[in-house]
Amino acid sequence: MAKIGDMALVLKLLAGLVVGALLGFVANESVMNVVVSVRHILGQIIFFLVPLVIVGFITPAIIRLGQQASKILLVAVLLAYSSSLGAALFSTFSGYLIIPHLTVSSATETLRTLPQMVFQLDIPPLFSVMSALTLALLFGLGVALTQSETMSRLFAELEKVVSWLINKVMIPILPFFVGLSFMGLAYEGSLTRHLPVFVSMVALVIVGQFIWLSVLYGIGGLVSRRNPSQVFRHYLPAYLTAVGTMSSAATLPVALECARRSPVLSRTMVEFMIPLGATVHLCGSVLTETFFVMTISLILYGTLPSVGTMILFCVLLGIFAVGAPGVPGGTVVASLGIVTGVLGFDATGVALLIAIFALQDSFGTACNVTGDGALALILEGVFNDNGQLGALQAPSMTEHS
């Protein structure tokens, strides 16, 4: 299954970025007339699919959780959500402190204006993003609590259909969408103006990821009353594997082996939390996306989102990170609905977010994987203080990092 974390797709996105930017520097107005029209259509297709992604993945995830609602699973999922939410809030706080001091000029100061579309095809979504999220939450809870086998199978089939649409429609057009968007940015003249900011964004979020890992392992040490260095010092091979592969699934065997080497983690907890964490714990990706959307908002729209807007975004982003296993594109694709619905991003903002996120995707994945060890340490303190924990079995893992 195609994933935004796969090297091939990242290379396609980067190729689209580079080729689009180079063509944008030399394109004339006639060419750009067609470019903005095609980009609009591709964006309409992507945004049409967004509510379907929400319903097709969030609902089955809630149903599965209800059917497997053991105490330790609920606590583990809550920990993953808390970590993602905490990372998002930390990134938001850091963004308000740091981003205003970056050399960012508004995109409204660009040298040229994009021409009008020569043709326009609007494809409105079936329902709004918030309607989709509400529908997913209510139906998921309803089906889980009533234990309706028919509806469970129906939403499981819907998940397969939506997964096919993402794999065969959304993912293949993303590189073209990104390329055409960067072509527009280069034509306007804003791309070269903001290139240093893009580089700074990537460097800052990598530093932020290490800070958040320090926080997680510090909490793990306090809760478990064990030395967290006995866990994270074994994680270097897993971190480097994640950086090289950009894939939680490919890193999972290495991560398991690294966690098993820790003398303070039980084998049972390792074999439960590490595969589960690869599915539901995306603290590094969430931290990154939060900082990026704030910076892009300032670049493209001239202002940072309000505090209330960012808090709502963080709360919802944590839900999407935990509740959308199997979504190709992970955090970004799963959360496009709230990026557009809550933050008000247009097609250019979405394309810029996808492209810049891809530049650091390997480090975000590495942060996610390494953070799983901290969650395992916390669970040791909560459920295995006496070291006598019985056998557990984690839900099947489907990567979405």
mmCIF file of C-alpha atoms in Angstrom:
data_model
loop_
_atom_site.group_PDB
_atom_site.id
_atom_site.type_symbol
_atom_site.label_atom_id
_atom_site.label_comp_id
_atom_site.label_asym_id
_atom_site.label_seq_id
_atom_site.Cartn_x
_atom_site.Cartn_y
_atom_site.Cartn_z
ATOM 1 C CA MET A 1 0.000 0.000 0.000
ATOM 2 C CA ALA A 2 1.335 3.417 -0.940
ATOM 3 C CA LYS A 3 2.266 5.672 1.928
ATOM 4 C CA ILE A 4 3.576 9.203 2.108
ATOM 5 C CA GLY A 5 6.360 7.749 4.247
ATOM 6 C CA ASP A 6 7.544 5.513 1.437
ATOM 7 C CA MET A 7 10.753 6.670 -0.197
ATOM 8 C CA ALA A 8 9.258 6.436 -3.688
ATOM 9 C CA LEU A 9 6.395 8.803 -2.953
ATOM 10 C CA VAL A 10 8.594 11.251 -1.060
ATOM 11 C CA LEU A 11 10.934 11.345 -4.065
ATOM 12 C CA LYS A 12 7.960 11.963 -6.353
ATOM 13 C CA LEU A 13 6.775 14.808 -4.158
ATOM 14 C CA LEU A 14 10.228 16.349 -4.055
ATOM 15 C CA ALA A 15 10.579 15.888 -7.811
ATOM 16 C CA GLY A 16 7.243 17.616 -8.303
ATOM 17 C CA LEU A 17 8.414 20.437 -6.059
ATOM 18 C CA VAL A 18 11.703 20.936 -7.905
ATOM 19 C CA VAL A 19 10.352 20.551 -11.445
ATOM 20 C CA GLY A 20 7.360 22.744 -10.685
ATOM 21 C CA ALA A 21 9.538 25.455 -9.179
ATOM 22 C CA LEU A 22 11.955 25.448 -12.127
ATOM 23 C CA LEU A 23 9.125 25.631 -14.658
ATOM 24 C CA GLY A 24 7.480 28.411 -12.679
ATOM 25 C CA PHE A 25 10.544 30.614 -13.069
ATOM 26 C CA VAL A 26 10.317 30.485 -16.879
ATOM 27 C CA ALA A 27 6.564 30.039 -17.497
ATOM 28 C CA ASN A 28 4.555 32.777 -19.207
ATOM 29 C CA GLU A 29 1.013 33.918 -18.494
ATOM 30 C CA SER A 30 -0.590 31.644 -21.103
ATOM 31 C CA VAL A 31 0.991 28.569 -19.534
ATOM 32 C CA MET A 32 -0.006 29.666 -16.040
ATOM 33 C CA ASN A 33 -3.618 30.065 -17.164
ATOM 34 C CA VAL A 34 -3.707 26.323 -17.774
ATOM 35 C CA VAL A 35 -1.640 25.527 -14.668
ATOM 36 C CA VAL A 36 -3.971 27.269 -12.239
ATOM 37 C CA SER A 37 -6.967 25.582 -13.883
ATOM 38 C CA VAL A 38 -5.518 22.079 -13.631
ATOM 39 C CA ARG A 39 -4.327 22.682 -10.068
ATOM 40 C CA HIS A 40 -7.839 23.813 -9.129
ATOM 41 C CA ILE A 41 -9.373 20.600 -10.470
ATOM 42 C CA LEU A 42 -6.828 18.390 -8.702
ATOM 43 C CA GLY A 43 -7.444 20.292 -5.490
ATOM 44 C CA GLN A 44 -11.188 19.856 -5.861
ATOM 45 C CA ILE A 45 -10.747 16.086 -6.167
ATOM 46 C CA ILE A 46 -8.546 15.969 -3.073
ATOM 47 C CA PHE A 47 -10.906 18.103 -0.998
ATOM 48 C CA PHE A 48 -13.900 16.068 -2.179
ATOM 49 C CA LEU A 49 -12.268 12.926 -0.770
ATOM 50 C CA VAL A 50 -11.351 14.483 2.590
ATOM 51 C CA PRO A 51 -14.751 13.993 4.333
ATOM 52 C CA LEU A 52 -14.856 10.430 3.007
ATOM 53 C CA VAL A 53 -11.436 9.798 4.546
ATOM 54 C CA ILE A 54 -12.712 11.043 7.894
ATOM 55 C CA VAL A 55 -15.816 8.841 7.920
ATOM 56 C CA GLY A 56 -14.099 5.878 6.265
ATOM 57 C CA PHE A 57 -11.251 5.663 8.785
ATOM 58 C CA ILE A 58 -12.250 7.349 12.029
ATOM 59 C CA THR A 59 -15.533 5.396 12.346
ATOM 60 C CA PRO A 60 -14.021 1.877 11.938
ATOM 61 C CA ALA A 61 -11.193 2.847 14.308
ATOM 62 C CA ILE A 62 -13.683 3.767 17.042
ATOM 63 C CA ILE A 63 -15.649 0.569 16.403
ATOM 64 C CA ARG A 64 -12.502 -1.548 16.700
ATOM 65 C CA LEU A 65 -11.515 0.211 19.903
ATOM 66 C CA GLY A 66 -14.959 -0.443 21.377
ATOM 67 C CA GLN A 67 -14.727 -4.114 20.506
ATOM 68 C CA GLN A 68 -11.280 -4.442 22.106
ATOM 69 C CA ALA A 69 -11.917 -2.162 25.068
ATOM 70 C CA SER A 70 -9.644 -3.777 27.609
ATOM 71 C CA LYS A 71 -8.357 -1.476 30.314
ATOM 72 C CA ILE A 72 -4.730 -1.571 29.217
ATOM 73 C CA LEU A 73 -5.626 -0.894 25.572
ATOM 74 C CA LEU A 74 -7.733 2.118 26.520
ATOM 75 C CA VAL A 75 -4.941 3.482 28.714
ATOM 76 C CA ALA A 76 -2.374 2.900 25.956
ATOM 77 C CA VAL A 77 -4.510 4.719 23.373
ATOM 78 C CA LEU A 78 -5.159 7.529 25.846
ATOM 79 C CA LEU A 79 -1.409 7.842 26.439
ATOM 80 C CA ALA A 80 -0.778 8.007 22.697
ATOM 81 C CA TYR A 81 -3.428 10.704 22.307
ATOM 82 C CA SER A 82 -2.081 12.641 25.304
ATOM 83 C CA SER A 83 1.430 12.510 23.868
ATOM 84 C CA SER A 84 0.251 13.735 20.468
ATOM 85 C CA LEU A 85 -1.900 16.463 22.007
ATOM 86 C CA GLY A 86 0.944 17.518 24.293
ATOM 87 C CA ALA A 87 3.356 17.640 21.362
ATOM 88 C CA ALA A 88 0.885 19.762 19.382
ATOM 89 C CA LEU A 89 0.353 22.200 22.269
ATOM 90 C CA PHE A 90 4.103 22.405 22.883
ATOM 91 C CA SER A 91 4.612 23.131 19.183
ATOM 92 C CA THR A 92 1.858 25.763 19.272
ATOM 93 C CA PHE A 93 3.385 27.517 22.271
ATOM 94 C CA SER A 94 6.822 27.390 20.645
ATOM 95 C CA GLY A 95 5.355 28.674 17.394
ATOM 96 C CA TYR A 96 3.907 31.779 19.015
ATOM 97 C CA LEU A 97 7.299 32.463 20.610
ATOM 98 C CA ILE A 98 9.542 31.699 17.620
ATOM 99 C CA ILE A 99 7.673 32.249 14.343
ATOM 100 C CA PRO A 100 7.153 36.031 14.744
ATOM 101 C CA HIS A 101 10.939 36.369 14.945
ATOM 102 C CA LEU A 102 11.544 34.505 11.683
ATOM 103 C CA THR A 103 12.144 36.596 8.590
ATOM 104 C CA VAL A 104 8.740 36.048 7.057
ATOM 105 C CA SER A 105 7.207 38.406 4.522
ATOM 106 C CA SER A 106 3.587 38.051 3.523
ATOM 107 C CA ALA A 107 2.812 36.326 0.223
ATOM 108 C CA THR A 108 0.635 39.352 -0.588
ATOM 109 C CA GLU A 109 3.875 41.183 -1.303
ATOM 110 C CA THR A 110 4.693 38.959 -4.292
ATOM 111 C CA LEU A 111 6.034 40.370 -7.534
ATOM 112 C CA ARG A 112 3.375 38.945 -9.840
ATOM 113 C CA THR A 113 -0.228 37.858 -9.577
ATOM 114 C CA LEU A 114 -1.403 34.497 -10.849
ATOM 115 C CA PRO A 115 -3.663 34.779 -13.935
ATOM 116 C CA GLN A 116 -7.309 33.783 -13.903
ATOM 117 C CA MET A 117 -8.319 30.200 -14.694
ATOM 118 C CA VAL A 118 -9.263 29.516 -18.309
ATOM 119 C CA PHE A 119 -11.743 26.912 -17.127
ATOM 120 C CA GLN A 120 -13.115 26.048 -13.714
ATOM 121 C CA LEU A 121 -14.665 22.826 -12.462
ATOM 122 C CA ASP A 122 -16.006 22.847 -8.914
ATOM 123 C CA ILE A 123 -16.572 19.519 -7.125
ATOM 124 C CA PRO A 124 -18.131 20.331 -3.736
ATOM 125 C CA PRO A 125 -17.757 17.688 -0.983
ATOM 126 C CA LEU A 126 -20.832 15.714 0.024
ATOM 127 C CA PHE A 127 -20.720 17.323 3.485
ATOM 128 C CA SER A 128 -18.493 19.592 5.514
ATOM 129 C CA VAL A 129 -15.451 18.491 7.474
ATOM 130 C CA MET A 130 -17.070 19.070 10.863
ATOM 131 C CA SER A 131 -20.185 17.186 9.739
ATOM 132 C CA ALA A 132 -17.964 14.292 8.678
ATOM 133 C CA LEU A 133 -16.121 14.277 12.004
ATOM 134 C CA THR A 134 -19.357 14.413 14.004
ATOM 135 C CA LEU A 135 -20.846 11.635 11.889
ATOM 136 C CA ALA A 136 -17.744 9.483 12.357
ATOM 137 C CA LEU A 137 -17.675 9.958 16.137
ATOM 138 C CA LEU A 138 -21.400 9.363 16.681
ATOM 139 C CA PHE A 139 -21.672 6.391 14.337
ATOM 140 C CA GLY A 140 -18.479 4.870 15.692
ATOM 141 C CA LEU A 141 -19.679 5.106 19.277
ATOM 142 C CA GLY A 142 -23.183 3.956 18.338
ATOM 143 C CA VAL A 143 -22.036 0.886 16.461
ATOM 144 C CA ALA A 144 -19.475 -0.011 19.149
ATOM 145 C CA LEU A 145 -21.980 0.290 22.002
ATOM 146 C CA THR A 146 -24.824 -1.506 20.219
ATOM 147 C CA GLN A 147 -22.390 -4.152 18.921
ATOM 148 C CA SER A 148 -24.084 -4.090 15.519
ATOM 149 C CA GLU A 149 -22.278 -6.696 13.443
ATOM 150 C CA THR A 150 -23.943 -5.571 10.205
ATOM 151 C CA MET A 151 -22.854 -1.946 10.610
ATOM 152 C CA SER A 152 -19.398 -3.054 11.722
ATOM 153 C CA ARG A 153 -18.969 -5.019 8.515
ATOM 154 C CA LEU A 154 -20.406 -2.117 6.493
ATOM 155 C CA PHE A 155 -17.889 0.375 7.862
ATOM 156 C CA ALA A 156 -15.086 -2.171 7.480
ATOM 157 C CA GLU A 157 -15.995 -2.423 3.786
ATOM 158 C CA LEU A 158 -16.217 1.366 3.549
ATOM 159 C CA GLU A 159 -12.701 1.552 4.994
ATOM 160 C CA LYS A 160 -11.449 -0.715 2.199
ATOM 161 C CA VAL A 161 -13.160 1.408 -0.465
ATOM 162 C CA VAL A 162 -11.813 4.682 0.925
ATOM 163 C CA SER A 163 -8.350 3.126 1.209
ATOM 164 C CA TRP A 164 -8.549 2.183 -2.473
ATOM 165 C CA LEU A 165 -9.634 5.717 -3.416
ATOM 166 C CA ILE A 166 -6.706 7.175 -1.509
ATOM 167 C CA ASN A 167 -4.205 4.722 -2.974
ATOM 168 C CA LYS A 168 -5.444 4.930 -6.558
ATOM 169 C CA VAL A 169 -6.716 8.524 -6.765
ATOM 170 C CA MET A 170 -5.478 10.861 -4.047
ATOM 171 C CA ILE A 171 -1.896 9.636 -3.636
ATOM 172 C CA PRO A 172 -1.096 9.488 -7.397
ATOM 173 C CA ILE A 173 -2.257 13.072 -8.006
ATOM 174 C CA LEU A 174 -0.489 14.555 -4.976
ATOM 175 C CA PRO A 175 2.914 14.980 -6.713
ATOM 176 C CA PHE A 176 1.239 16.782 -9.629
ATOM 177 C CA PHE A 177 -0.800 18.929 -7.256
ATOM 178 C CA VAL A 178 2.336 19.855 -5.309
ATOM 179 C CA GLY A 179 4.309 20.500 -8.498
ATOM 180 C CA LEU A 180 1.676 22.809 -9.991
ATOM 181 C CA SER A 181 1.319 24.661 -6.696
ATOM 182 C CA PHE A 182 5.047 25.261 -6.463
ATOM 183 C CA MET A 183 5.020 26.322 -10.088
ATOM 184 C CA GLY A 184 2.564 29.016 -9.074
ATOM 185 C CA LEU A 185 4.662 30.056 -6.085
ATOM 186 C CA ALA A 186 7.766 30.323 -8.275
ATOM 187 C CA TYR A 187 5.862 32.313 -10.920
ATOM 188 C CA GLU A 188 4.642 34.758 -8.268
ATOM 189 C CA GLY A 189 8.163 35.194 -6.931
ATOM 190 C CA SER A 190 7.382 34.189 -3.353
ATOM 191 C CA LEU A 191 9.220 30.853 -3.407
ATOM 192 C CA THR A 192 12.766 32.217 -3.451
ATOM 193 C CA ARG A 193 11.776 34.850 -0.928
ATOM 194 C CA HIS A 194 10.669 32.249 1.630
ATOM 195 C CA LEU A 195 13.210 29.466 0.953
ATOM 196 C CA PRO A 196 15.365 30.332 4.007
ATOM 197 C CA VAL A 197 12.242 30.144 6.179
ATOM 198 C CA PHE A 198 11.449 26.660 4.869
ATOM 199 C CA VAL A 199 14.932 25.464 5.814
ATOM 200 C CA SER A 200 14.617 27.050 9.266
ATOM 201 C CA MET A 201 11.219 25.364 9.774
ATOM 202 C CA VAL A 202 12.675 21.911 9.177
ATOM 203 C CA ALA A 203 15.635 22.525 11.505
ATOM 204 C CA LEU A 204 13.435 23.915 14.271
ATOM 205 C CA VAL A 205 10.968 21.012 14.278
ATOM 206 C CA ILE A 206 13.780 18.446 14.478
ATOM 207 C CA VAL A 207 15.071 20.236 17.584
ATOM 208 C CA GLY A 208 11.512 20.305 18.916
ATOM 209 C CA GLN A 209 11.161 16.566 18.370
ATOM 210 C CA PHE A 210 14.204 15.863 20.553
ATOM 211 C CA ILE A 211 12.860 18.175 23.256
ATOM 212 C CA TRP A 212 9.522 16.336 23.260
ATOM 213 C CA LEU A 213 11.256 12.954 23.425
ATOM 214 C CA SER A 214 13.133 14.226 26.485
ATOM 215 C CA VAL A 215 9.807 15.211 28.069
ATOM 216 C CA LEU A 216 8.245 11.809 27.327
ATOM 217 C CA TYR A 217 11.162 9.839 28.723
ATOM 218 C CA GLY A 218 11.294 12.123 31.759
ATOM 219 C CA ILE A 219 7.623 11.378 32.455
ATOM 220 C CA GLY A 220 8.276 7.687 31.837
ATOM 221 C CA GLY A 221 11.048 7.695 34.409
ATOM 222 C CA LEU A 222 8.891 9.457 37.007
ATOM 223 C CA VAL A 223 5.861 7.194 36.516
ATOM 224 C CA SER A 224 7.795 3.927 36.401
ATOM 225 C CA ARG A 225 10.471 4.960 38.933
ATOM 226 C CA ARG A 226 13.030 3.441 36.567
ATOM 227 C CA ASN A 227 15.962 4.986 34.757
ATOM 228 C CA PRO A 228 14.702 6.117 31.306
ATOM 229 C CA SER A 229 18.238 6.024 29.933
ATOM 230 C CA GLN A 230 17.958 2.230 30.200
ATOM 231 C CA VAL A 231 15.401 2.477 27.387
ATOM 232 C CA PHE A 232 16.370 5.306 25.054
ATOM 233 C CA ARG A 233 20.061 4.447 24.970
ATOM 234 C CA HIS A 234 19.126 1.266 23.095
ATOM 235 C CA TYR A 235 16.994 3.113 20.513
ATOM 236 C CA LEU A 236 19.696 4.547 18.226
ATOM 237 C CA PRO A 237 19.463 1.680 15.670
ATOM 238 C CA ALA A 238 15.690 2.107 15.473
ATOM 239 C CA TYR A 239 15.992 5.880 15.111
ATOM 240 C CA LEU A 240 18.523 5.581 12.293
ATOM 241 C CA THR A 241 16.459 2.868 10.590
ATOM 242 C CA ALA A 242 13.393 5.121 10.668
ATOM 243 C CA VAL A 243 15.401 8.017 9.230
ATOM 244 C CA GLY A 244 16.646 5.785 6.429
ATOM 245 C CA THR A 245 13.390 4.004 5.595
ATOM 246 C CA MET A 246 10.807 6.707 6.463
ATOM 247 C CA SER A 247 8.568 3.826 7.523
ATOM 248 C CA SER A 248 7.330 2.700 10.940
ATOM 249 C CA ALA A 249 6.469 -0.707 9.505
ATOM 250 C CA ALA A 250 9.974 -1.249 8.139
ATOM 251 C CA THR A 251 11.436 -0.063 11.457
ATOM 252 C CA LEU A 252 9.185 -2.217 13.673
ATOM 253 C CA PRO A 253 11.476 -5.299 13.853
ATOM 254 C CA VAL A 254 14.422 -3.095 14.800
ATOM 255 C CA ALA A 255 12.341 -1.140 17.316
ATOM 256 C CA LEU A 256 11.183 -4.366 18.963
ATOM 257 C CA GLU A 257 14.738 -5.626 19.224
ATOM 258 C CA CYS A 258 15.929 -2.317 20.692
ATOM 259 C CA ALA A 259 13.159 -2.256 23.296
ATOM 260 C CA ARG A 260 13.798 -5.900 24.231
ATOM 261 C CA ARG A 261 17.386 -4.992 25.120
ATOM 262 C CA SER A 262 16.172 -2.657 27.857
ATOM 263 C CA PRO A 263 16.478 -4.232 31.319
ATOM 264 C CA VAL A 264 13.604 -2.108 32.662
ATOM 265 C CA LEU A 265 10.938 -3.156 30.099
ATOM 266 C CA SER A 266 9.132 -6.483 30.300
ATOM 267 C CA ARG A 267 8.934 -8.516 27.110
ATOM 268 C CA THR A 268 5.147 -8.617 27.397
ATOM 269 C CA MET A 269 4.866 -4.818 27.518
ATOM 270 C CA VAL A 270 7.343 -4.430 24.676
ATOM 271 C CA GLU A 271 5.444 -6.808 22.427
ATOM 272 C CA PHE A 272 2.173 -5.032 23.248
ATOM 273 C CA MET A 273 3.087 -1.339 23.163
ATOM 274 C CA ILE A 274 5.711 -1.137 20.427
ATOM 275 C CA PRO A 275 3.492 -2.499 17.603
ATOM 276 C CA LEU A 276 0.481 -0.589 18.951
ATOM 277 C CA GLY A 277 2.531 2.608 19.217
ATOM 278 C CA ALA A 278 3.549 2.301 15.575
ATOM 279 C CA THR A 279 -0.159 2.494 14.778
ATOM 280 C CA VAL A 280 -1.512 5.153 17.130
ATOM 281 C CA HIS A 281 1.437 7.220 18.426
ATOM 282 C CA LEU A 282 2.576 9.993 16.080
ATOM 283 C CA CYS A 283 3.908 12.669 18.416
ATOM 284 C CA GLY A 284 6.738 13.707 16.083
ATOM 285 C CA SER A 285 4.482 14.036 13.060
ATOM 286 C CA VAL A 286 1.869 15.993 15.018
ATOM 287 C CA LEU A 287 4.483 18.341 16.469
ATOM 288 C CA THR A 288 5.865 18.964 13.000
ATOM 289 C CA GLU A 289 2.547 19.582 11.284
ATOM 290 C CA THR A 290 1.421 21.996 14.001
ATOM 291 C CA PHE A 291 4.522 24.169 13.673
ATOM 292 C CA PHE A 292 4.366 24.042 9.897
ATOM 293 C CA VAL A 293 0.729 25.109 9.614
ATOM 294 C CA MET A 294 1.404 28.105 11.847
ATOM 295 C CA THR A 295 4.386 29.223 9.770
ATOM 296 C CA ILE A 296 2.618 28.631 6.457
ATOM 297 C CA SER A 297 -0.377 30.597 7.729
ATOM 298 C CA LEU A 298 1.888 33.573 8.369
ATOM 299 C CA ILE A 299 3.635 33.189 5.005
ATOM 300 C CA LEU A 300 0.549 32.805 2.831
ATOM 301 C CA TYR A 301 -2.185 34.581 4.762
ATOM 302 C CA GLY A 302 -0.219 37.204 6.662
ATOM 303 C CA THR A 303 -1.164 36.196 10.205
ATOM 304 C CA LEU A 304 -0.820 33.427 12.767
ATOM 305 C CA PRO A 305 -4.007 31.529 13.665
ATOM 306 C CA SER A 306 -5.677 32.639 16.887
ATOM 307 C CA VAL A 307 -5.003 30.794 20.128
ATOM 308 C CA GLY A 308 -8.521 29.367 20.206
ATOM 309 C CA THR A 309 -8.250 28.140 16.636
ATOM 310 C CA MET A 310 -4.925 26.444 17.339
ATOM 311 C CA ILE A 311 -6.225 24.737 20.496
ATOM 312 C CA LEU A 312 -9.172 23.333 18.535
ATOM 313 C CA PHE A 313 -6.795 22.255 15.772
ATOM 314 C CA CYS A 314 -4.502 20.490 18.265
ATOM 315 C CA VAL A 315 -7.365 18.633 19.955
ATOM 316 C CA LEU A 316 -8.723 17.393 16.625
ATOM 317 C CA LEU A 317 -5.283 16.629 15.174
ATOM 318 C CA GLY A 318 -4.586 14.295 18.091
ATOM 319 C CA ILE A 319 -7.799 12.407 17.311
ATOM 320 C CA PHE A 320 -6.856 12.037 13.651
ATOM 321 C CA ALA A 321 -3.361 10.859 14.561
ATOM 322 C CA VAL A 322 -4.713 8.113 16.840
ATOM 323 C CA GLY A 323 -7.874 7.191 14.983
ATOM 324 C CA ALA A 324 -6.853 6.868 11.349
ATOM 325 C CA PRO A 325 -4.711 3.717 11.008
ATOM 326 C CA GLY A 326 -3.888 2.760 7.446
ATOM 327 C CA VAL A 327 -4.276 6.226 5.960
ATOM 328 C CA PRO A 328 -1.589 6.695 3.306
ATOM 329 C CA GLY A 329 -0.069 10.056 4.025
ATOM 330 C CA GLY A 330 -0.420 9.592 7.738
ATOM 331 C CA THR A 331 -0.982 12.721 9.756
ATOM 332 C CA VAL A 332 -1.105 15.178 6.863
ATOM 333 C CA VAL A 333 -3.533 13.358 4.562
ATOM 334 C CA ALA A 334 -5.751 12.267 7.450
ATOM 335 C CA SER A 335 -5.908 15.814 8.791
ATOM 336 C CA LEU A 336 -6.466 17.721 5.543
ATOM 337 C CA GLY A 337 -10.052 18.230 6.627
ATOM 338 C CA ILE A 338 -9.154 20.254 9.719
ATOM 339 C CA VAL A 339 -6.319 22.031 7.876
ATOM 340 C CA THR A 340 -8.898 23.397 5.447
ATOM 341 C CA GLY A 341 -11.955 23.464 7.721
ATOM 342 C CA VAL A 342 -10.439 24.833 10.948
ATOM 343 C CA LEU A 343 -7.443 26.803 9.659
ATOM 344 C CA GLY A 344 -8.984 27.835 6.340
ATOM 345 C CA PHE A 345 -6.065 26.737 4.145
ATOM 346 C CA ASP A 346 -6.579 26.897 0.376
ATOM 347 C CA ALA A 347 -5.044 24.634 -2.265
ATOM 348 C CA THR A 348 -1.691 26.448 -2.170
ATOM 349 C CA GLY A 349 -1.461 26.130 1.600
ATOM 350 C CA VAL A 350 -2.273 22.412 1.486
ATOM 351 C CA ALA A 351 0.303 21.754 -1.236
ATOM 352 C CA LEU A 352 2.976 23.698 0.645
ATOM 353 C CA LEU A 353 2.230 21.779 3.852
ATOM 354 C CA ILE A 354 2.460 18.395 2.097
ATOM 355 C CA ALA A 355 5.738 19.292 0.390
ATOM 356 C CA ILE A 356 7.493 20.776 3.427
ATOM 357 C CA PHE A 357 6.267 17.921 5.627
ATOM 358 C CA ALA A 358 7.803 15.435 3.199
ATOM 359 C CA LEU A 359 11.207 17.105 3.609
ATOM 360 C CA GLN A 360 11.402 16.050 7.265
ATOM 361 C CA ASP A 361 9.181 12.974 7.147
ATOM 362 C CA SER A 362 11.996 10.607 8.072
ATOM 363 C CA PHE A 363 12.819 12.532 11.262
ATOM 364 C CA GLY A 364 9.142 12.702 12.249
ATOM 365 C CA THR A 365 8.865 8.937 11.825
ATOM 366 C CA ALA A 366 12.030 8.435 13.883
ATOM 367 C CA CYS A 367 10.565 10.573 16.678
ATOM 368 C CA ASN A 368 7.330 8.566 16.590
ATOM 369 C CA VAL A 369 9.179 5.252 16.831
ATOM 370 C CA THR A 370 11.539 6.373 19.590
ATOM 371 C CA GLY A 371 8.658 7.845 21.590
ATOM 372 C CA ASP A 372 6.994 4.414 21.712
ATOM 373 C CA GLY A 373 9.685 3.288 24.127
ATOM 374 C CA ALA A 374 8.705 6.077 26.520
ATOM 375 C CA LEU A 375 5.039 5.038 26.411
ATOM 376 C CA ALA A 376 6.043 1.438 27.133
ATOM 377 C CA LEU A 377 7.991 2.708 30.149
ATOM 378 C CA ILE A 378 4.943 4.620 31.404
ATOM 379 C CA LEU A 379 2.744 1.530 31.022
ATOM 380 C CA GLU A 380 5.298 -0.468 33.008
ATOM 381 C CA GLY A 381 4.818 1.938 35.888
ATOM 382 C CA VAL A 382 1.017 1.852 35.643
ATOM 383 C CA PHE A 383 0.372 -1.869 35.093
ATOM 384 C CA ASN A 384 3.565 -3.763 35.871
ATOM 385 C CA ASP A 385 5.022 -2.215 38.971
ATOM 386 C CA ASN A 386 5.689 -5.660 40.433
ATOM 387 C CA GLY A 387 7.062 -7.110 37.198
ATOM 388 C CA GLN A 388 4.410 -9.843 37.048
ATOM 389 C CA LEU A 389 2.355 -8.673 34.042
ATOM 390 C CA GLY A 390 0.597 -11.464 32.165
ATOM 391 C CA ALA A 391 0.517 -12.002 28.418
ATOM 392 C CA LEU A 392 -0.975 -9.314 26.212
ATOM 393 C CA GLN A 393 -1.674 -9.157 22.532
ATOM 394 C CA ALA A 394 -1.592 -5.858 20.652
ATOM 395 C CA PRO A 395 -4.093 -5.104 17.887
ATOM 396 C CA SER A 396 -2.808 -5.731 14.384
ATOM 397 C CA MET A 397 -0.611 -2.874 13.173
ATOM 398 C CA THR A 398 -1.310 -0.826 10.069
ATOM 399 C CA GLU A 399 1.223 1.948 9.559
ATOM 400 C CA HIS A 400 0.155 5.550 9.078
ATOM 401 C CA SER A 401 3.278 7.521 9.913
#
